[in-house]
Coordinates of C-alpha atoms in Angstrom, one line a residue:
X20 CA 0.9 4.5 -22.4
X21 CA 4.1 4.6 -20.2
X22 CA 4.1 3.9 -16.5
X23 CA 4.6 7.6 -15.6
X24 CA 1.5 8.7 -17.4
X25 CA -0.5 5.8 -15.9
X26 CA 0.7 6.8 -12.4
X27 CA -0.5 10.3 -12.9
X28 CA -3.9 9.1 -13.9
X29 CA -4.0 6.6 -11.1
X30 CA -6.9 6.9 -8.7
X31 CA -6.1 7.7 -5.1
X32 CA -8.2 6.8 -2.0
X33 CA -7.7 7.4 1.7
X34 CA -8.6 3.8 2.7
X35 CA -8.8 0.6 0.8
X36 CA -10.5 -2.2 2.6
X37 CA -10.0 -5.7 1.1
X38 CA -12.8 -8.2 1.9
X39 CA -16.5 -7.3 2.4
X40 CA -17.2 -9.8 5.2
X41 CA -18.0 -8.7 8.8
X42 CA -14.5 -7.5 9.5
X43 CA -14.2 -5.5 6.3
X44 CA -17.7 -4.0 6.6
X45 CA -17.0 -3.0 10.2
X46 CA -13.7 -1.3 9.2
X47 CA -15.3 0.5 6.3
X48 CA -18.3 1.7 8.2
X49 CA -16.3 3.0 11.2
X50 CA -13.7 4.8 9.1
X51 CA -16.4 6.4 6.9
X52 CA -18.4 7.4 10.0
X53 CA -15.6 9.7 11.1
X54 CA -14.9 11.2 7.6
X55 CA -12.5 8.9 5.8
X56 CA -13.1 8.2 2.1
X57 CA -13.3 4.4 1.8
X58 CA -13.3 2.0 -1.1
X59 CA -14.3 -1.6 -0.1
X60 CA -13.4 -4.3 -2.6
X61 CA -14.4 -8.0 -2.7
X62 CA -13.8 -10.8 -5.2
X63 CA -17.3 -12.1 -4.8
X64 CA -20.4 -10.9 -6.6
X65 CA -22.2 -10.0 -3.3
X66 CA -20.9 -8.3 -0.2
X67 CA -21.3 -9.8 3.3
X68 CA -18.8 -12.6 3.3
X69 CA -20.0 -15.6 5.2
X70 CA -22.9 -13.7 6.9
X71 CA -25.5 -14.6 4.3
X72 CA -24.8 -18.3 4.8
X73 CA -25.4 -17.9 8.5
X74 CA -29.1 -18.6 9.1
X75 CA -28.7 -19.3 12.8
X76 CA -29.0 -16.8 15.7
X77 CA -25.7 -15.4 16.9
X78 CA -24.3 -15.5 20.4
X79 CA -22.9 -12.5 22.2
X80 CA -24.6 -9.5 23.9
X81 CA -27.1 -6.9 22.7
X82 CA -24.2 -4.7 21.4
X83 CA -23.1 -7.7 19.3
X84 CA -26.7 -8.2 18.0
X85 CA -27.0 -11.4 19.9
X86 CA -30.1 -13.4 19.0
X87 CA -30.1 -12.0 15.5
X88 CA -29.6 -14.3 12.5
X89 CA -26.4 -13.9 10.5
X90 CA -28.1 -12.9 7.3
X91 CA -30.0 -10.2 9.1
X92 CA -26.8 -8.9 10.6
X93 CA -25.4 -8.8 7.0
X94 CA -28.4 -6.8 5.8
X95 CA -28.0 -4.3 8.7
X96 CA -24.3 -3.8 7.9
X97 CA -24.9 -3.3 4.2
X98 CA -27.5 -0.7 5.0
X99 CA -25.2 1.0 7.4
X100 CA -22.3 1.0 4.9
X101 CA -24.6 2.6 2.3
X102 CA -25.8 5.2 4.7
X103 CA -22.1 6.1 5.6
X104 CA -21.2 6.5 1.9
X105 CA -18.9 3.5 1.6
X106 CA -18.0 2.8 -2.0
X107 CA -18.2 -1.0 -2.7
X108 CA -16.5 -2.6 -5.8
X109 CA -17.4 -6.3 -6.2
X110 CA -15.9 -8.9 -8.4
X111 CA -12.6 -7.1 -7.8
X112 CA -9.5 -9.1 -7.0
X113 CA -6.4 -7.5 -5.4
X114 CA -3.5 -9.0 -7.2
X115 CA -0.8 -7.4 -5.1
X116 CA 0.4 -4.5 -2.9
X117 CA 3.5 -3.0 -4.4
X118 CA 5.9 -0.3 -3.5
X119 CA 4.8 3.2 -2.8
X120 CA 1.4 1.9 -1.6
X121 CA 0.3 1.0 -5.1
X122 CA -2.3 -1.8 -5.4
X123 CA -3.1 -3.8 -8.6
X124 CA -6.7 -4.7 -9.1
X125 CA -8.4 -7.1 -11.5
X126 CA -12.1 -6.0 -12.0
X127 CA -14.6 -8.6 -13.3
X128 CA -11.8 -10.7 -14.7
X129 CA -11.2 -8.3 -17.6
X130 CA -9.9 -4.9 -16.5
X131 CA -6.6 -4.2 -14.8
X132 CA -6.4 -1.1 -12.6
X133 CA -3.8 0.6 -10.4
X134 CA -4.8 2.3 -7.2
X135 CA -2.9 4.3 -4.6
X136 CA -4.2 4.1 -1.0
X137 CA -3.0 6.1 2.1
X138 CA -4.1 3.2 4.3
X139 CA -5.1 -0.4 3.7
X140 CA -7.2 -2.8 5.9
X141 CA -6.8 -6.4 5.0
X142 CA -9.9 -8.5 6.0
X143 CA -9.3 -11.5 3.7
X144 CA -10.8 -14.1 6.1
X145 CA -10.0 -17.7 6.4
X146 CA -9.6 -20.8 4.3
X147 CA -11.0 -24.2 5.2
X148 CA -8.5 -26.9 5.9
X149 CA -8.4 -30.0 3.8
X150 CA -8.3 -33.7 5.0
X151 CA -7.0 -36.4 2.7
X152 CA -8.0 -40.1 3.0
X153 CA -8.7 -42.9 0.5
X154 CA -11.6 -41.8 -1.7
X155 CA -11.4 -38.1 -0.8
X156 CA -11.4 -37.1 -4.5
X157 CA -14.7 -38.8 -5.1
X158 CA -17.7 -36.5 -6.1
X159 CA -19.6 -36.1 -2.9
X160 CA -16.7 -35.2 -0.7
X161 CA -16.7 -31.5 0.0
X162 CA -15.9 -28.9 2.7
X163 CA -18.6 -28.1 5.2
X164 CA -18.5 -24.5 3.9
X165 CA -19.3 -25.7 0.4
X166 CA -22.3 -27.6 1.7
X167 CA -23.5 -24.6 3.6
X168 CA -23.3 -22.5 0.5
X169 CA -25.3 -25.0 -1.5
X170 CA -28.2 -25.2 1.0
X171 CA -28.4 -21.6 2.3
X172 CA -27.4 -19.7 -0.8
X173 CA -28.1 -21.9 -3.8
X174 CA -30.9 -23.8 -2.2
X175 CA -29.5 -27.1 -3.4
X176 CA -29.2 -30.2 -1.1
X177 CA -25.7 -31.7 -1.6
X178 CA -26.9 -35.1 -0.6
X179 CA -29.5 -37.1 1.4
X180 CA -27.2 -39.0 3.8
X181 CA -24.3 -37.0 5.1
X182 CA -21.4 -37.8 7.3
X183 CA -19.8 -34.8 9.0
X184 CA -16.1 -34.9 9.9
X185 CA -15.3 -32.6 12.8
X186 CA -17.4 -31.5 15.8
X187 CA -16.3 -27.9 16.1
X188 CA -18.9 -25.2 16.0
X189 CA -18.8 -25.1 12.2
X190 CA -19.4 -28.8 11.8
X191 CA -22.1 -28.8 14.4
X192 CA -23.9 -25.8 13.1
X193 CA -23.8 -26.9 9.5
X194 CA -25.0 -30.4 10.5
X195 CA -28.0 -28.8 12.1
X196 CA -28.7 -26.7 9.0
X197 CA -28.4 -29.8 6.8
X198 CA -31.1 -31.3 8.9
X199 CA -33.2 -28.2 8.5
X200 CA -32.7 -28.5 4.7
X201 CA -34.1 -32.0 4.7
X202 CA -31.0 -34.2 4.7
X203 CA -30.2 -37.0 7.1
X204 CA -26.9 -36.6 9.0
X205 CA -25.8 -40.1 9.6
X206 CA -23.1 -39.1 12.1
X207 CA -20.4 -36.7 13.2
X208 CA -16.9 -38.0 13.7
X209 CA -14.4 -36.3 16.0
X210 CA -10.8 -37.3 16.4
X211 CA -10.5 -35.7 19.8
X212 CA -11.8 -37.5 22.9
X213 CA -14.5 -34.8 23.4
X214 CA -16.9 -32.6 21.4
X215 CA -14.8 -29.6 20.4
X216 CA -17.7 -27.1 19.8
X217 CA -20.3 -25.6 22.1
X218 CA -22.4 -28.3 23.8
X219 CA -25.6 -26.5 23.0
X220 CA -24.8 -26.8 19.3
X221 CA -24.2 -30.5 19.8
X222 CA -27.4 -30.8 21.8
X223 CA -29.5 -29.6 18.8
X224 CA -28.2 -32.3 16.5
X225 CA -28.2 -35.0 19.1
X226 CA -31.9 -34.3 19.9
X227 CA -32.5 -34.9 16.2
X228 CA -30.9 -38.4 16.5
X229 CA -27.5 -37.7 15.1
X230 CA -24.8 -39.8 16.7
X231 CA -21.4 -38.1 17.5
X232 CA -18.4 -40.5 17.5
X233 CA -15.6 -39.0 19.5
X234 CA -12.1 -40.7 19.3
X235 CA -13.0 -41.5 15.7
X236 CA -12.0 -40.4 12.2
X237 CA -12.9 -41.2 8.7
X238 CA -10.8 -44.1 7.2
X239 CA -12.2 -44.2 3.7
X240 CA -14.9 -43.0 1.3
X241 CA -16.1 -45.6 -1.1
X242 CA -18.1 -45.5 -4.3
X243 CA -17.9 -46.3 -8.0
X244 CA -18.6 -42.8 -9.5
X245 CA -19.4 -40.9 -6.3
X246 CA -19.6 -41.5 -2.6
X247 CA -21.8 -44.4 -1.7
X248 CA -20.6 -45.2 1.8
X249 CA -17.9 -44.2 4.3
X250 CA -15.8 -46.1 6.8
X251 CA -15.0 -44.6 10.2
X252 CA -12.5 -46.0 12.7
X253 CA -11.8 -45.5 16.4
X254 CA -8.5 -43.9 17.6
X255 CA -6.4 -44.7 20.6
X256 CA -5.0 -42.2 23.1
X257 CA -2.1 -41.4 20.7
X258 CA -4.6 -40.8 17.9
X259 CA -3.6 -44.0 16.1
X260 CA -6.3 -46.0 14.3
X261 CA -7.4 -49.1 16.1
X262 CA -7.7 -52.0 13.6
X263 CA -10.9 -54.0 13.9
X264 CA -13.0 -51.0 15.0
X265 CA -14.1 -50.0 11.5
X266 CA -17.7 -49.1 11.0
X267 CA -19.3 -48.7 7.6
X268 CA -22.0 -46.0 7.3
X269 CA -24.2 -45.4 4.3
X270 CA -23.6 -41.9 3.0
X271 CA -23.7 -40.1 -0.4
X272 CA -21.9 -37.0 1.0
X273 CA -18.9 -36.5 3.3
X274 CA -18.4 -33.0 4.6
X275 CA -15.0 -31.9 6.0
X276 CA -15.0 -29.5 8.9
X277 CA -11.5 -29.7 10.4
X278 CA -10.8 -26.0 11.0
X279 CA -9.7 -22.9 9.2
X280 CA -6.4 -21.2 8.3
X281 CA -6.0 -17.4 8.1
X282 CA -5.9 -16.3 4.4
X283 CA -2.6 -14.5 4.6
X284 CA -1.4 -14.5 1.0
X285 CA -2.0 -10.9 0.3
X286 CA -0.5 -9.8 3.7
X287 CA 2.6 -11.9 3.0
X288 CA 3.0 -10.3 -0.5
X289 CA 2.7 -6.9 1.1
X290 CA 5.7 -7.7 3.4
X291 CA 3.9 -8.1 6.8
X292 CA 5.8 -10.1 9.4
X293 CA 4.2 -13.4 10.4
X294 CA 4.4 -15.7 13.4
X295 CA 2.9 -19.1 14.2
X296 CA 0.0 -19.1 16.7
X297 CA -1.7 -22.6 16.6
X298 CA -4.6 -21.4 19.0
X299 CA -5.6 -18.9 16.3
X300 CA -5.3 -21.1 13.2
X301 CA -1.6 -20.9 12.2
X302 CA 0.7 -18.3 10.8
X303 CA -0.6 -14.8 11.4
X304 CA 0.6 -11.3 10.6
X305 CA 1.7 -9.6 13.7
X306 CA -0.2 -6.4 14.7
X307 CA -0.3 -3.9 17.5
X308 CA -3.4 -2.9 19.6
X309 CA -4.6 -0.6 16.9
X310 CA -4.7 -3.6 14.5
X311 CA -1.8 -2.1 12.4
X312 CA 0.6 -4.7 11.0
X313 CA 4.4 -4.5 10.9
X314 CA 4.0 -2.9 7.5
X315 CA 3.2 0.7 8.4
X316 CA -0.2 1.8 7.0
X317 CA -1.5 -1.7 6.5
X318 CA -4.1 -2.9 9.1
X319 CA -5.6 -6.4 9.5
X320 CA -8.8 -7.7 11.0
X321 CA -11.1 -10.7 11.3
X322 CA -9.9 -14.3 10.6
X323 CA -6.7 -13.0 9.0
X324 CA -5.7 -11.9 12.5
X325 CA -6.8 -15.2 14.1
X326 CA -9.7 -17.6 13.6
X327 CA -12.6 -16.6 15.8
X328 CA -16.3 -16.0 15.5
X329 CA -18.1 -13.4 13.3
X330 CA -18.7 -11.1 16.3
X331 CA -15.0 -10.8 17.1
X332 CA -14.2 -10.3 13.4
X333 CA -16.8 -7.4 13.3
X334 CA -15.4 -5.7 16.3
X335 CA -11.8 -6.1 15.2
X336 CA -12.8 -4.5 11.9
X337 CA -14.4 -1.6 13.8
X338 CA -11.3 -1.2 15.8
X339 CA -9.2 -1.1 12.7
X340 CA -11.6 1.4 11.1
X341 CA -11.3 3.9 14.0
X342 CA -7.6 3.4 14.1
X343 CA -7.3 4.3 10.5
X344 CA -9.6 7.3 10.9
X345 CA -7.5 8.5 13.9
X346 CA -4.2 8.1 11.9
X347 CA -5.7 10.2 9.1
X348 CA -6.6 13.0 11.6
X349 CA -10.3 12.5 11.7
X350 CA -10.5 11.5 15.4
X351 CA -8.6 13.4 18.1
X352 CA -6.4 11.4 20.5
X353 CA -8.7 11.6 23.6
X354 CA -11.7 10.5 21.6
X355 CA -9.7 7.7 19.9
X356 CA -8.4 6.4 23.3
X357 CA -12.0 6.1 24.6
X358 CA -13.3 4.4 21.5
X359 CA -10.3 2.0 21.4
X360 CA -10.8 1.0 25.0
X361 CA -14.5 0.4 24.5
X362 CA -13.8 -1.9 21.5
X363 CA -11.1 -3.8 23.5
X364 CA -13.5 -4.3 26.3
X365 CA -16.1 -5.7 23.9
X366 CA -13.5 -8.0 22.4
X367 CA -12.3 -9.2 25.8
X368 CA -15.8 -10.0 26.8
X369 CA -16.2 -12.2 23.8
X370 CA -12.8 -13.9 24.6
X371 CA -13.6 -14.5 28.3
X372 CA -14.5 -17.9 29.6
X373 CA -13.0 -21.3 28.7
X374 CA -13.5 -21.2 25.0
X375 CA -12.1 -17.8 24.5
X376 CA -9.4 -17.9 27.2
X377 CA -6.7 -19.5 24.9
X378 CA -7.5 -17.0 22.1
X379 CA -7.3 -14.1 24.5
X380 CA -3.8 -15.2 25.6
X381 CA -2.7 -15.8 22.1
X382 CA -4.0 -12.4 21.0
X383 CA -2.0 -10.9 23.8
X384 CA 1.1 -12.8 22.5
X385 CA 0.6 -11.4 19.0
X386 CA 0.5 -7.8 20.2
X387 CA 3.3 -8.3 22.7
X388 CA 5.4 -9.8 20.0
X389 CA 4.8 -6.7 17.8
X390 CA 5.2 -4.1 20.5
X391 CA 7.8 -5.8 22.6
X392 CA 5.8 -4.9 25.7
X393 CA 2.7 -6.1 27.6
X394 CA -0.6 -4.8 26.4
X395 CA -2.9 -3.0 28.8
X396 CA -6.4 -3.5 27.3
X397 CA -7.2 -6.7 29.1
X398 CA -10.6 -6.9 30.8
X399 CA -9.3 -9.2 33.5
X400 CA -5.8 -10.3 34.3
X401 CA -4.6 -13.8 33.4
X402 CA -5.2 -15.3 36.8
X403 CA -8.8 -14.2 36.9
X404 CA -9.3 -15.4 33.4
X405 CA -7.8 -18.8 34.3
X406 CA -9.9 -19.0 37.5
X407 CA -13.0 -18.4 35.4
X408 CA -12.1 -21.3 33.2
X409 CA -14.4 -24.2 34.3
X410 CA -14.9 -26.0 30.9
X411 CA -15.6 -29.7 31.3
X412 CA -14.8 -31.9 28.4
X413 CA -17.8 -34.0 27.3
X414 CA -17.8 -36.9 25.0
X415 CA -21.6 -36.7 24.8
X416 CA -24.5 -34.9 26.3
X417 CA -24.3 -34.9 30.2
X418 CA -26.5 -36.9 32.4
X419 CA -29.6 -35.5 34.1
X420 CA -27.8 -35.5 37.4
X421 CA -25.1 -33.3 35.9
X422 CA -27.6 -30.9 34.4
X423 CA -29.3 -30.6 37.7
X424 CA -26.0 -29.3 39.3
X425 CA -26.0 -26.1 37.2
X426 CA -27.6 -22.8 38.2
X427 CA -30.2 -22.7 35.4
X428 CA -31.9 -26.0 36.3
X429 CA -34.8 -25.6 38.7
X430 CA -35.2 -27.8 41.8
X431 CA -37.5 -30.8 41.9
X432 CA -39.8 -29.0 44.4
X433 CA -40.1 -26.0 42.1
X434 CA -40.8 -28.1 39.0
X435 CA -43.7 -29.8 40.8
X436 CA -45.1 -26.4 41.9
X437 CA -46.0 -24.8 38.6
X438 CA -44.6 -23.9 35.2
X439 CA -40.9 -23.0 35.3
X440 CA -38.0 -22.4 32.9
X441 CA -35.2 -24.9 32.7
X442 CA -31.9 -23.6 31.3
X443 CA -29.6 -26.4 30.1
X444 CA -26.7 -24.1 29.3
X445 CA -23.7 -25.6 31.1
X446 CA -20.7 -24.1 29.4
X447 CA -19.3 -20.6 29.8
X448 CA -19.9 -19.1 26.4
X449 CA -20.4 -15.4 25.6
X450 CA -24.2 -15.0 25.4
X451 CA -27.0 -13.3 27.3
X452 CA -30.2 -12.7 25.2
X453 CA -32.1 -14.8 27.8
X454 CA -31.5 -12.1 30.4
X455 CA -33.3 -9.4 28.3
X456 CA -36.0 -11.8 27.2
X457 CA -37.4 -12.5 30.7
X458 CA -40.0 -9.9 31.7
X459 CA -39.8 -10.9 35.3
X460 CA -36.0 -10.6 35.6
X461 CA -35.7 -14.2 36.7
X462 CA -32.6 -14.9 34.6
X463 CA -29.2 -13.2 35.2
X464 CA -25.6 -13.6 34.1
X465 CA -23.0 -11.9 36.4
X466 CA -20.5 -10.5 36.5
X467 CA -19.2 -11.5 33.0
X468 CA -21.1 -12.4 29.9
X469 CA -19.4 -15.8 29.8
X470 CA -20.7 -16.8 33.2
X471 CA -23.4 -19.5 33.4
X472 CA -27.0 -18.2 33.4
X473 CA -28.7 -18.3 36.8
X474 CA -32.4 -18.9 37.2
X475 CA -34.2 -17.3 40.1
X476 CA -36.9 -19.9 40.3
X477 CA -39.0 -17.8 42.7
X478 CA -39.3 -15.0 40.2
X479 CA -39.9 -17.3 37.1
X480 CA -43.5 -17.5 36.0
X481 CA -43.0 -20.1 33.3
X482 CA -44.2 -17.8 30.5
X483 CA -41.8 -19.2 28.0
X484 CA -40.6 -15.8 26.6
X485 CA -37.0 -16.9 27.0
X486 CA -37.3 -20.1 24.9
X487 CA -37.0 -18.6 21.4
X488 CA -34.5 -16.0 22.6
X489 CA -31.7 -18.6 23.2
X490 CA -29.4 -19.0 20.2
X491 CA -28.2 -22.3 21.6
X492 CA -31.8 -23.6 22.0
X493 CA -31.0 -24.7 25.5
X494 CA -34.1 -23.3 27.4
X495 CA -37.3 -25.3 28.0
X496 CA -40.4 -24.7 30.1
X497 CA -41.6 -27.6 32.3
X498 CA -45.2 -27.7 33.5
X499 CA -45.6 -30.7 35.9
X500 CA -49.3 -29.8 36.6
X501 CA -50.5 -29.4 33.1
X502 CA -53.4 -31.8 34.0
X503 CA -54.0 -34.4 36.7
X504 CA -52.3 -37.0 34.5
X505 CA -50.1 -35.2 32.2
X506 CA -47.1 -32.8 32.3
X507 CA -46.3 -30.3 29.5
X508 CA -42.9 -29.5 28.1
X509 CA -42.2 -26.6 25.8
X510 CA -39.1 -26.5 23.5
X511 CA -37.7 -24.6 20.5
X512 CA -38.4 -26.1 17.1
X513 CA -37.0 -25.0 13.7
X514 CA -37.9 -27.8 11.3
X515 CA -40.5 -27.8 8.5
X516 CA -43.2 -28.8 8.5
X517 CA -44.3 -27.8 12.0
X518 CA -46.2 -30.5 13.9
X519 CA -50.0 -30.1 14.0
X520 CA -51.9 -29.3 17.2
X521 CA -53.7 -32.4 18.4
X522 CA -51.4 -34.7 16.5
X523 CA -49.2 -37.4 18.0
X524 CA -45.4 -37.6 17.9
X525 CA -42.6 -39.5 19.5
X526 CA -41.0 -37.6 22.3
X527 CA -37.2 -38.0 22.4
X528 CA -34.6 -37.4 25.1
X529 CA -31.4 -35.3 24.9
X530 CA -29.7 -37.9 22.8
X531 CA -32.5 -38.2 20.3
X532 CA -33.6 -41.6 21.7
X533 CA -37.4 -42.3 21.7
X534 CA -39.0 -42.1 25.1
X535 CA -42.8 -42.2 24.7
X536 CA -45.7 -41.1 22.5
X537 CA -46.7 -37.5 23.2
X538 CA -49.5 -35.1 22.1
X539 CA -48.9 -31.8 20.4
X540 CA -50.9 -29.2 22.4
X541 CA -49.5 -25.9 21.1
X542 CA -47.3 -24.5 18.3
X543 CA -46.4 -20.9 19.0
X544 CA -45.1 -19.1 15.9
X545 CA -45.4 -15.5 16.9
X546 CA -43.4 -13.0 14.8
X547 CA -41.0 -11.8 17.6
X548 CA -39.7 -15.4 17.9
X549 CA -38.0 -14.8 14.5
X550 CA -38.7 -18.1 12.8
X551 CA -38.2 -20.2 16.0
X552 CA -41.4 -22.0 16.8
X553 CA -42.1 -23.0 20.4
X554 CA -43.8 -26.4 20.5
X555 CA -45.6 -27.7 23.6
X556 CA -46.3 -31.4 24.1
X557 CA -48.2 -33.3 26.8
X558 CA -46.6 -36.4 28.2
X559 CA -46.6 -38.7 31.2
X560 CA -45.4 -36.8 34.3
X561 CA -42.5 -39.2 34.8
X562 CA -40.8 -38.0 31.7
X563 CA -40.7 -34.3 32.5
X564 CA -36.9 -34.3 33.1
X565 CA -36.2 -36.6 30.1
X566 CA -38.2 -35.5 27.0
X567 CA -36.7 -32.5 25.2
X568 CA -38.0 -32.7 21.6
X569 CA -39.9 -34.8 19.2
X570 CA -38.9 -36.9 16.2
X571 CA -39.1 -35.2 12.9
X572 CA -41.5 -36.6 10.3
X573 CA -38.8 -37.2 7.7
X574 CA -41.2 -38.2 4.8
X575 CA -43.1 -34.9 5.2
X576 CA -39.8 -32.9 5.2
X577 CA -38.7 -34.5 1.9
X578 CA -42.0 -33.5 0.3
X579 CA -41.5 -29.8 1.1

């Protein structure tokens, strides 16, 4: 069959979306919602991208499904895609985008197909960076993403003693999930002088006794046939190893979490123009404020347009979807302008505060480079953004005195009065589920979602409804007057098995250090807590500002 006949028989679609992660699903859903005919392809055997590996609760606002676990967000998106009539083709690889908008596909590794699309959205995600060191080819050295796939998808523990390299959010979150799966995380090493991810994520693993070594890196992995131990080493101010500071840690697994690069191969083959933006992961295809690349008709979204979180990827996908629908004539200009502004406001909220500030400026640079003019969809101007940037770099968990300076920590007088919430959220991250969780309106975040939560201690009744709502597990309830001799402390708990009421445990402080023996007085597992138990312990009154969790019973965990 000659090419001309094949071209005549070629299937045509209005929109091809490449990548069925949050960005791709968002684009497909929104374009379909307004009438476009959409084909969504992915090379995996299941849609959803990374979402079904994400067992933790997401940050953000109600409109971003904050407080919902990643896999539940994935299920919602798949249901919505089905209801909107999105056609999904799995195990389908896009080999290239050729002239005249012709796309070559490989389906299930056996059938080649040609496709013509009026518009294309590339949502190809990111690729984990590698790190080489002596012993890095030994079995047992893997990316953090591979370990997360093993425990959350395949239900296989990659090892029993794990060293994590990198303290960004990915490294911290996966370390916590490895603990939940029953592994021991022997340490997290971070080359930078401070923890690079959210401190609330670091707090979760540190309460479990995991040490975080800042100004350190891995020097070597050792073993005969697989990893048996790892050597870490301190770094000086110029990031050079300091000889004589080596420390050997027993480990059978080394997980690498040193960042992501945008997966731009397909966009490059298509002829999109790239530029280097280190704040967003490296070389990125330029795009305008409609998410359209320099190659007309090709749109990009998600990690391909800059490494961020899943909520940003989802909203970028939605923005690309409505832009495509508008370009095809399904949305009039006035309606599109309103929708576009709404999505940019949502994205700017997520990029506010100290963690998102550099990304917001870099995003502005991408669009300005494309359009050769300043963009207008900015929630706040740069000066206000910069003024709102109060991020303090921490090598470890702050001291009690530092915690007490923040607006979510109740006063000593209020603590001694009756039960009260204690919010140990001290970094401006985009998150507000605690506001909606409080039935007495004692918690507020204003005027931006990235502002620190404020506790009105006079309104707080100490009911504990807010504890399980916090994706960062940074809310506790302190009851100084639990009895004449004992105080009670309630905290979130997500390890199996749950402690038994009436049993004894070792209370630990914010760094996972043992403080005193405590009694388990309550384990609240109500359904609306969504698999986050709230454990209440009784302890000596003098430890009310110190104890924040209990030691896990490791032997029992391994028997599960």
